[in-house]
XYZ file of N, CA and C in Angstrom:
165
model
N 53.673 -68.816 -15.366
C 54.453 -69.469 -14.343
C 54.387 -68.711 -13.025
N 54.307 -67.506 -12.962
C 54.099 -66.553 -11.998
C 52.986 -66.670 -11.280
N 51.664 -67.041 -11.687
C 50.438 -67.584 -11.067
C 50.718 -68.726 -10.455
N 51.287 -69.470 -10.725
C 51.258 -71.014 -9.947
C 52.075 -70.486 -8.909
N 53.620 -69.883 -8.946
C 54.363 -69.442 -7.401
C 53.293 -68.876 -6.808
N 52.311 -67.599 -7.362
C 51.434 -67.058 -6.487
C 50.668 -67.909 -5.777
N 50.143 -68.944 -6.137
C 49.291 -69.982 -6.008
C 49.708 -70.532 -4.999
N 50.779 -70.656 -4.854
C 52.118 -72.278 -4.260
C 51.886 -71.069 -3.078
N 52.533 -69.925 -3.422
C 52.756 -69.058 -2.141
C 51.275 -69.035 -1.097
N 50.084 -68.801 -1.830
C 49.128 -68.428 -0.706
C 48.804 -69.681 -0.024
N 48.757 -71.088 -0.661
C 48.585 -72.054 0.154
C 49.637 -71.840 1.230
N 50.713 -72.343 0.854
C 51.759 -72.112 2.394
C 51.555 -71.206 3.315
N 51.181 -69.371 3.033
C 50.939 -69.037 3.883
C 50.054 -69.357 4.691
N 48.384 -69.960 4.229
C 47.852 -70.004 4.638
C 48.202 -71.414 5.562
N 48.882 -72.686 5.165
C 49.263 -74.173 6.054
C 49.872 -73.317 7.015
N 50.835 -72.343 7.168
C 51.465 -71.431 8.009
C 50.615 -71.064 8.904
N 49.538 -70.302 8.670
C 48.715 -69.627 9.602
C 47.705 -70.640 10.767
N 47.811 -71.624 9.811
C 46.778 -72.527 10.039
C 47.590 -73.457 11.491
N 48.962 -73.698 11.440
C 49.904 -74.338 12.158
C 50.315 -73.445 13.578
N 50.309 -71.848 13.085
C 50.402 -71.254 14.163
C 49.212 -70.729 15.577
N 48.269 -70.913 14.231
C 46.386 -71.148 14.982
C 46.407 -72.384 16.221
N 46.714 -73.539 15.500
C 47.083 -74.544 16.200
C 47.795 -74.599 17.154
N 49.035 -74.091 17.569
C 50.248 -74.453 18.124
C 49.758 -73.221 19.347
N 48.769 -72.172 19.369
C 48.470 -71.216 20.243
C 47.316 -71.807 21.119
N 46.581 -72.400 20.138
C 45.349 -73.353 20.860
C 45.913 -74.353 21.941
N 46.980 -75.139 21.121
C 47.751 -76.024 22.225
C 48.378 -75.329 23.616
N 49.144 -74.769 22.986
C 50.022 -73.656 23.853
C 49.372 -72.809 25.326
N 48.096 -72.607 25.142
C 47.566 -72.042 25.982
C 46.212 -72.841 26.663
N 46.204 -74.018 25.826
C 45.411 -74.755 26.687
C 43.912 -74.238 26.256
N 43.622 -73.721 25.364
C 42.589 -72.964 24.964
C 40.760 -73.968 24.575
N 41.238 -74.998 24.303
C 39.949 -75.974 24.083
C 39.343 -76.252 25.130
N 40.149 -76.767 26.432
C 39.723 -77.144 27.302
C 39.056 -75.957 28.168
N 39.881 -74.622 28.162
C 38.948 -73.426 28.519
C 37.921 -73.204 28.112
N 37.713 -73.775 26.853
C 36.180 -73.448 26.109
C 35.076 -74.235 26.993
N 35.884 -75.414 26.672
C 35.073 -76.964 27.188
C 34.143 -76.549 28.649
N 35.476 -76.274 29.110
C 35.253 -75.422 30.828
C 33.649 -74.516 31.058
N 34.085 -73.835 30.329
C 33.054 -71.812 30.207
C 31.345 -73.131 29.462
N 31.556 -73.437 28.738
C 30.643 -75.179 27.989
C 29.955 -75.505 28.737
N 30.702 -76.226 29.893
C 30.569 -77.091 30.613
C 28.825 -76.495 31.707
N 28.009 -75.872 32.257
C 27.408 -75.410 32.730
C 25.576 -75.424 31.607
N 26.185 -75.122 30.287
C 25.596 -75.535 29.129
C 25.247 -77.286 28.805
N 26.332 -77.617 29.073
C 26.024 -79.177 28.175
C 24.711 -79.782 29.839
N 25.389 -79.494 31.115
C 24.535 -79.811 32.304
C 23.458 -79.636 31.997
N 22.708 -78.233 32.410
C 21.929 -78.039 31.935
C 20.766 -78.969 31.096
N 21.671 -79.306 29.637
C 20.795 -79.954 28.631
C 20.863 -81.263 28.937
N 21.821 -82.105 29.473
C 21.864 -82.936 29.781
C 20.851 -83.342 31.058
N 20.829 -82.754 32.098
C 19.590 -82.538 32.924
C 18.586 -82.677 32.720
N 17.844 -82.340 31.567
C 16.132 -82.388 30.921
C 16.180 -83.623 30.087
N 17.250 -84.044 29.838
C 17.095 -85.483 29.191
C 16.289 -86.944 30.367
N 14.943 -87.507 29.995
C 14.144 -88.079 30.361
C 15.524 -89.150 30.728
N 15.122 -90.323 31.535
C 15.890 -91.686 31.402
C 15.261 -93.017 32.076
N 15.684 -93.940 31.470
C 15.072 -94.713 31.670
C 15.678 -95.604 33.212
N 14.684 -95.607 33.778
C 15.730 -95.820 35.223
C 15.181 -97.029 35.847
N 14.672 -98.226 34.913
C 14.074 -99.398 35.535
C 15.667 -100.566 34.577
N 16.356 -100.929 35.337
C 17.062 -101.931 34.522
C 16.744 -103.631 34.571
């Protein structure tokens, strides 16, 4: 019975960790900073993409 609380326990900590991961990402706006620092990268590749420019 002691294995399953252990069990029960590490999931929660871990939904725990996982919620506070989250809530810091939100909190600080952190994706869109990525997106940002990204952003110079995706140009770039997007740039060498051929297109078709007769419609």
């Amino acid at each position: 019975m002691t294995t399953v609380i252990h069990i029960i326990a590490i999931v929660a900590a871990v939904i725990a960790g996982l919620f506070v991961l989250s809530f810091l990402v939100y909190f600080f706006n952190l994706d869109m900073k990525l997106t940002a620092a990204l952003a110079p990268w995706f140009d770039k590749h997007y740039d060498k993409i051929d297109r078709d420019k007769h419609l």
